Short mmCIF file of C-alpha atoms in Angstrom, two decimals:
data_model
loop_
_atom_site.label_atom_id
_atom_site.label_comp_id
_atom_site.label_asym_id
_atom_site.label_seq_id
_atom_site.Cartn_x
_atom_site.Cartn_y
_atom_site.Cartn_z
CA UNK J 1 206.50 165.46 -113.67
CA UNK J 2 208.09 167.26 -116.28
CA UNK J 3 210.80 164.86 -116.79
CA UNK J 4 208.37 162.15 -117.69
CA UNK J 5 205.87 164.79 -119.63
CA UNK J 6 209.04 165.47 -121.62
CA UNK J 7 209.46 161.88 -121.82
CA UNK J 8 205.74 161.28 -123.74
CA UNK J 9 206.51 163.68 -125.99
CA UNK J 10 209.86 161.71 -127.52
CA UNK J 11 208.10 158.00 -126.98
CA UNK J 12 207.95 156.20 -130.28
CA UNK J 13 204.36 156.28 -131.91
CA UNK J 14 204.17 152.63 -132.08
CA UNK J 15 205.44 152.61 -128.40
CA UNK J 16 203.62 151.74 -125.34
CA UNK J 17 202.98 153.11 -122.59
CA UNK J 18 202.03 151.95 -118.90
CA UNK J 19 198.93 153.33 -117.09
CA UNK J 20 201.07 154.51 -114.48
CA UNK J 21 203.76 156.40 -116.48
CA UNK J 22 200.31 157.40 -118.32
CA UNK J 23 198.90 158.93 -114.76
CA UNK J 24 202.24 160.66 -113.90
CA UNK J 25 202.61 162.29 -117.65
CA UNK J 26 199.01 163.84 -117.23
CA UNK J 27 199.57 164.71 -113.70
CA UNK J 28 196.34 162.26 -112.52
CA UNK J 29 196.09 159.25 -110.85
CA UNK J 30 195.83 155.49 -112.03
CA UNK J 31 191.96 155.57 -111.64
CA UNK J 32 191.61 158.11 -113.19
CA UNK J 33 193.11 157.12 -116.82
CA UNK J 34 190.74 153.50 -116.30
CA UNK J 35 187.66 155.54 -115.70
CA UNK J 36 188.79 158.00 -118.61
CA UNK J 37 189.45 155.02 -120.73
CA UNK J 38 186.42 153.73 -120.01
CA UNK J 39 183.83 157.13 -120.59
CA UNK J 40 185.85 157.47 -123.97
CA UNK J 41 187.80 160.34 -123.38
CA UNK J 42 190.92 158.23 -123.70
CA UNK J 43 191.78 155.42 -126.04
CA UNK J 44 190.78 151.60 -125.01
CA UNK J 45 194.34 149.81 -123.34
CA UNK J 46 195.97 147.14 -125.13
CA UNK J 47 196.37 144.03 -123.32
CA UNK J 48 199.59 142.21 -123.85
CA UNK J 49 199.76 139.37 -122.12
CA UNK J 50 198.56 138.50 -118.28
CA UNK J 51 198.70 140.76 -116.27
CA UNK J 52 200.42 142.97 -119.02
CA UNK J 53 197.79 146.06 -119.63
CA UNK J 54 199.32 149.28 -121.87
CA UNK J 55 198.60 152.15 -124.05
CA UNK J 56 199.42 153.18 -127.46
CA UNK J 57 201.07 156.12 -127.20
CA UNK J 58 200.30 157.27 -131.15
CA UNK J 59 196.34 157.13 -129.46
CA UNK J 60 196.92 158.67 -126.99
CA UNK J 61 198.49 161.56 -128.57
CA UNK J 62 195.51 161.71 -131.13
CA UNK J 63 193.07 161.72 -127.89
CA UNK J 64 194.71 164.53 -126.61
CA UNK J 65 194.59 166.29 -129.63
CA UNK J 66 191.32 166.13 -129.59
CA UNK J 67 190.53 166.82 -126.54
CA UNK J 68 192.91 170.31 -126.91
CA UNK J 69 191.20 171.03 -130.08
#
């Protein structure tokens, strides 16, 4: 987990990121980052294309910012 933790943390801003890679870099599971995404706590996904569903990863660094803060 720390490998792809590691990995977040050098991602691009204007990268994206799959829900996942998302799950395994906050050490929760697949539901769990919909239903967050859903209550607020995380950004809204981007969709982009079918079947093609992904983060930002600049929002989702600002999300956990704020949820740190």
């Amino acid at each position: 987990a720390n490998l792809i933790a590691l990995n977040l943390d050098t991602l691009p801003d204007s990268g994206f990121i799959s829900c996942n890679t998302l799950a395994a870099a906050l050490e929760t599971s697949p539901t769990t980052i919909w239903r967050w995404s859903k209550n607020g706590r995380l950004p809204k996904p981007h969709r982009l294309g079918e079947g093609t569903t992904r983060w930002r990863v600049s929002e989702i660094r600002a999300a956990l910012a704020c949820l740190a803060a």
